[in-house]
Coordinates of C-alpha atoms in Angstrom, one line a residue:
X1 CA -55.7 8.2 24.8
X2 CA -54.7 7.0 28.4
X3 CA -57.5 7.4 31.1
X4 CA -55.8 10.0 33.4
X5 CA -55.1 8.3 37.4
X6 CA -57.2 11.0 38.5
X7 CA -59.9 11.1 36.9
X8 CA -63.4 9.1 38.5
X9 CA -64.4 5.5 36.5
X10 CA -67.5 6.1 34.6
X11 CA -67.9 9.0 32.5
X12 CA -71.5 9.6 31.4
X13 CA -73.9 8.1 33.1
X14 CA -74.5 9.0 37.2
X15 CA -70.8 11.0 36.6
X16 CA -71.7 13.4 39.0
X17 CA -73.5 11.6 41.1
X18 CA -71.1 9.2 41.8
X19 CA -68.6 12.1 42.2
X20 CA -70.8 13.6 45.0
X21 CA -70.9 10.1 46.9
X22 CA -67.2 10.0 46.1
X23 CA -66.1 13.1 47.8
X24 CA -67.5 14.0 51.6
X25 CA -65.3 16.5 53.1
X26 CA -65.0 19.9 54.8
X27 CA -67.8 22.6 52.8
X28 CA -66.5 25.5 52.8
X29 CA -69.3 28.1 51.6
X30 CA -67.4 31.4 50.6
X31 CA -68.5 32.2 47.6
X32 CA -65.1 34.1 46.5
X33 CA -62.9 31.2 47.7
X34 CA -65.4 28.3 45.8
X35 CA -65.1 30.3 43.0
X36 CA -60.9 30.4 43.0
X37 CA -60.9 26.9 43.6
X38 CA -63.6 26.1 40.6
X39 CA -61.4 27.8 38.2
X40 CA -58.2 25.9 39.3
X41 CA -60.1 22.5 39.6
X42 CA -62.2 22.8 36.2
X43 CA -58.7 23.5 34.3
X44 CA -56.3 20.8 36.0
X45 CA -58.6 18.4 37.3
X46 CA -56.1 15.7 38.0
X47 CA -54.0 18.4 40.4
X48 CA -57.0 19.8 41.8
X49 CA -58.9 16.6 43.1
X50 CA -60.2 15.2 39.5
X51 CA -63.7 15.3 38.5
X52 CA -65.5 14.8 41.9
X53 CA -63.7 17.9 43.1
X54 CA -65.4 20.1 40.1
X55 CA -68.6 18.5 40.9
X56 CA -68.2 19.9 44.5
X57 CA -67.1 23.3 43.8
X58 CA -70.0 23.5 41.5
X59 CA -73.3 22.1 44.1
X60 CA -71.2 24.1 46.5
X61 CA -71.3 27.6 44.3
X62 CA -75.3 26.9 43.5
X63 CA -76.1 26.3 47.0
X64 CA -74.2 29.5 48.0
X65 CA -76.2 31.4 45.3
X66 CA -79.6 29.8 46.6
X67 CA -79.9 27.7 42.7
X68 CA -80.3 24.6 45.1
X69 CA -78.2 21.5 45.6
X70 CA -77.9 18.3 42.7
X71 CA -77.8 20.5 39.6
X72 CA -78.1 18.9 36.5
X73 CA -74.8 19.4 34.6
X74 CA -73.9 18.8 31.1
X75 CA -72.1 15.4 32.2
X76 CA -75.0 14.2 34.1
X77 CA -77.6 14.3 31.2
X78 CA -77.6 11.3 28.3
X79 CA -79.8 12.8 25.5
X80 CA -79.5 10.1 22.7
X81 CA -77.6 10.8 20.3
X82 CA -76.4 14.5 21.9
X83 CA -72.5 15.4 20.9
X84 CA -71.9 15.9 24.2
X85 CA -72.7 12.8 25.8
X86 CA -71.3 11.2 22.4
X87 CA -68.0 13.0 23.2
X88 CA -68.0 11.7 26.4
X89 CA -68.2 8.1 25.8
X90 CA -67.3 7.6 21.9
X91 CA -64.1 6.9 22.1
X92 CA -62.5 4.5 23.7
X93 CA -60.7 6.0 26.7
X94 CA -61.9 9.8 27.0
X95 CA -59.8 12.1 28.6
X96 CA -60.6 13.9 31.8
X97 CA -60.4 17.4 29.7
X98 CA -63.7 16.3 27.4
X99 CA -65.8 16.0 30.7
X100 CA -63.8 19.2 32.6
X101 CA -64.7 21.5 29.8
X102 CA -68.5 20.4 29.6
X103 CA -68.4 21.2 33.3
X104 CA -66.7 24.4 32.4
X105 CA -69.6 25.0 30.3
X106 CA -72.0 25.1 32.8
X107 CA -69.7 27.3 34.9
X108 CA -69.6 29.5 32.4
X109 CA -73.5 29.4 31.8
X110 CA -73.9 30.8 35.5
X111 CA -71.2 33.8 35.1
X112 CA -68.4 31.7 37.4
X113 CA -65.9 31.1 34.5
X114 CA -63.1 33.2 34.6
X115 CA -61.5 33.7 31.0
X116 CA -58.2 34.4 29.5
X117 CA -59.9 35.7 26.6
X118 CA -63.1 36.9 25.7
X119 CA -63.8 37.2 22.4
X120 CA -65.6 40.3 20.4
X121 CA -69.2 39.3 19.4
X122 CA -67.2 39.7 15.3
X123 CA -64.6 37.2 16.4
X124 CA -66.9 34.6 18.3
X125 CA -69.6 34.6 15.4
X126 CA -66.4 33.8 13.0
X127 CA -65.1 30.9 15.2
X128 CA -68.9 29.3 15.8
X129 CA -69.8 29.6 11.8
X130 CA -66.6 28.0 11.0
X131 CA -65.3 25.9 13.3
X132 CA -67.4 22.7 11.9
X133 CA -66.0 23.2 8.2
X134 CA -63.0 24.2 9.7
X135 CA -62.5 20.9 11.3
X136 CA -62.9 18.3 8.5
X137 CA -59.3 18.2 8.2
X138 CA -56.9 16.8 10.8
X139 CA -55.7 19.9 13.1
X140 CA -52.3 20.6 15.3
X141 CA -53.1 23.4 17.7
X142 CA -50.7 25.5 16.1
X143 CA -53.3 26.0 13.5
X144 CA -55.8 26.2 15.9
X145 CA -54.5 29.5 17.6
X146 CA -53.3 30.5 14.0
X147 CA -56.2 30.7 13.1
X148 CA -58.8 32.0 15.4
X149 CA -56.3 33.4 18.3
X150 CA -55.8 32.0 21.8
X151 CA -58.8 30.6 23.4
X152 CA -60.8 31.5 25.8
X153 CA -59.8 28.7 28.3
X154 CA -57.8 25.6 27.8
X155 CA -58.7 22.2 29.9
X156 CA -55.7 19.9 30.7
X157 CA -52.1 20.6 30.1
X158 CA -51.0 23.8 28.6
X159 CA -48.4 21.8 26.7
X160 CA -49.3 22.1 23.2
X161 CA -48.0 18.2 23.1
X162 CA -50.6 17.2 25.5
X163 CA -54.4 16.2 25.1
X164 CA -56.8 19.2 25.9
X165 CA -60.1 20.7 25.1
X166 CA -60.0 24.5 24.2
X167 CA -62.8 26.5 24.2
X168 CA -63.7 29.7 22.8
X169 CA -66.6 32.0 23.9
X170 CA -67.7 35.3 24.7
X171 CA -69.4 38.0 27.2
X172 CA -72.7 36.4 26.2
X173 CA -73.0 33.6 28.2
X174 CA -75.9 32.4 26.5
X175 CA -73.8 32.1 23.1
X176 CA -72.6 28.7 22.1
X177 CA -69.3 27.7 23.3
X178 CA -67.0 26.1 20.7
X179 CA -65.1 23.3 21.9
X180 CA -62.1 21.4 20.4
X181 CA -60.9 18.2 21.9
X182 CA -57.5 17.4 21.0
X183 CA -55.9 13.8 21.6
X184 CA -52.1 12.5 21.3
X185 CA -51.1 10.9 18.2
X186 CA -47.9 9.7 19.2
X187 CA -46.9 7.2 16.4
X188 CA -47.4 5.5 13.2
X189 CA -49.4 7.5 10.3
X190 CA -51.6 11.0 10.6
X191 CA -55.0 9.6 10.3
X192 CA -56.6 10.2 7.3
X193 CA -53.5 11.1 5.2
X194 CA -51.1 8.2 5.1
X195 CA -47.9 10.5 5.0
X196 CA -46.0 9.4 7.5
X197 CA -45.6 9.8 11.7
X198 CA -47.0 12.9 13.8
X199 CA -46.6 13.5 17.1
X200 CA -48.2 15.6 19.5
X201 CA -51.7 17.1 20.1
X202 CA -54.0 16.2 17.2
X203 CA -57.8 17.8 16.8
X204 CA -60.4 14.9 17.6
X205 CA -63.4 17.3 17.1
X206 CA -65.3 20.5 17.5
X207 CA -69.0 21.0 19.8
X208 CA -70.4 24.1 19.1
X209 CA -74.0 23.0 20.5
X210 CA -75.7 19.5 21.3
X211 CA -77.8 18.7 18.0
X212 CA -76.6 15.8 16.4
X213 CA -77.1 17.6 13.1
X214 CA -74.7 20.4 12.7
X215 CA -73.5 20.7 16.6
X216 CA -70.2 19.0 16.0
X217 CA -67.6 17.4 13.7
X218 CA -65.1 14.9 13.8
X219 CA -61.7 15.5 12.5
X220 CA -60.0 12.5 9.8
X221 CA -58.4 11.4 13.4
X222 CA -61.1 12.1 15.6
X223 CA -63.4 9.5 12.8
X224 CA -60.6 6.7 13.6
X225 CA -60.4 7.1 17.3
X226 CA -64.5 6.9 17.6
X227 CA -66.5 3.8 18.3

C-alpha cells in the first residue's frame, strides 16, 4: 500500500506525541465546533490536516471536557504483541486509515463519534462473533456490506476501489468495535487463490479487541502483505 503524503512518518511509537509537537496552531476550545471538525478529520485525514490534526481535535475535546491534556490513545500505546499496534506497524507501508480508525475508537469510547449507523445490540453481537471466521477468506467490500450491512463509519476514501478501514459498532460504547482494514490489490494473482488478477479494495484483516488470541484475523491477503 502507498504511505499517503499526508499522513505523519512514524506510526506506532511517540505517534501522537510527535503529532502534538508537529502541529502548534490557533486552539479553538468550542466544544460543538472541535467536535464537527473531529468527525471530518478522523474520516479523511489527508484532507483534514492528517494524523496530527486528529490528535489535536482529540487533547483539544478532553481538555474542554476537564479529562485533562496528553491522553493516552490507542496509537500511542505498544503492548507487545497487541493487534492493534501489530496493525499499525505489520505491514510494510500502513495506511493512514489503520491509525485514523484506532483514533476513531477512542472517539467513539468518550461518546464524540458521530455514526452513520448504529447497529441493534442482535446485529452487532452477529458481526463481533463472526467477523474473525468470517475473515479467513480473502474479502471485496461488496461482501462486506452484503453481508453484515453498511458500517458504522468508514475511514479513508468512500470509493469502494480505495484502501479503508470500516468499522461497525453500537450504542454501547463500551462494546467491541469490529474493524476491517482493506488494502489495494491492484495486479497480478488474488492472494491465497492463484486464479488470476483482482483489482480494487481487498480485506487485510478484522480487530474486534486487542488480545493476540482471538482479537483479530488476517485475511489469505492480509497473511502475504504482513511482515
Amino acid at each position: 500500500m502507498d504511505l499517503d503524503a499526508a499522513s505523519p512518518t512514524g506510526f506506532g511509537r511517540g505517534t501522537a506525541a510527535a503529532a502534538r509537537a508537529a502541529t502548534p496552531g490557533e486552539v479553538d476550545c468550542d466544544p460543538g465546533r472541535l467536535l464537527e471538525r473531529l468527525n471530518q478529520a478522523v474520516r479523511l485525514p489527508e484532507v483534514f490536516g492528517g494524523l496530527p490534526a486528529v490528535v489535536r481535535l482529540l487533547d483539544r475535546l478532553a481538555a474542554s471536557e476537564a479529562q485533562g491534556t496528553h491522553q493516552v490513545w490507542i496509537p500511542d500505546t505498544n503492548g507487545r504483541l497487541a493487534p492493534s499496534m501489530m496493525l499499525r506497524e505489520g505491514f510494510p507501508a500502513p495506511d493512514i486509515h489503520v491509525v485514523a480508525s484506532q483514533y476513531g475508537e477512542d472517539a467513539h469510547r468518550r461518546g464524540w463519534l458521530r455514526l452513520d449507523r448504529t447497529l441493534t445490540s442482535a446485529e452487532h453481537a452477529d458481526v463481533v462473533e463472526r467477523a474473525l471466521t468470517w475473515s479467513q477468506n480473502d474479502r471485496s467490500l461488496h461482501e462486506l456490506v452484503a453481508e453484515f450491512g453498511p458500517p458504522s463509519v468508514t475511514f479513508g476514501s468512500t470509493d469502494p476501489d480505495r484502501p479503508k478501514t470500516v468499522s461497525y459498532v453500537t450504542g454501547d460504547r463500551t462494546a467491541p468495535v469490529a474493524a476491517f482494514h482493506f488494502g489495494s490489490a491492484r495486479t497480478g494473482a488474488a492472494a491465497g487463490t492463484g486464479d488470476g488478477s483482482r483489482v480494487g479494495a481487498v480485506l487485510l484483516g478484522v480487530r474486534v479487541h486487542d488480545d493476540f488470541l482471538g482479537g483479530w484475523e488476517l485475511t489469505p491477503f492480509g497473511e502475504d502483505r504482513f511482515c
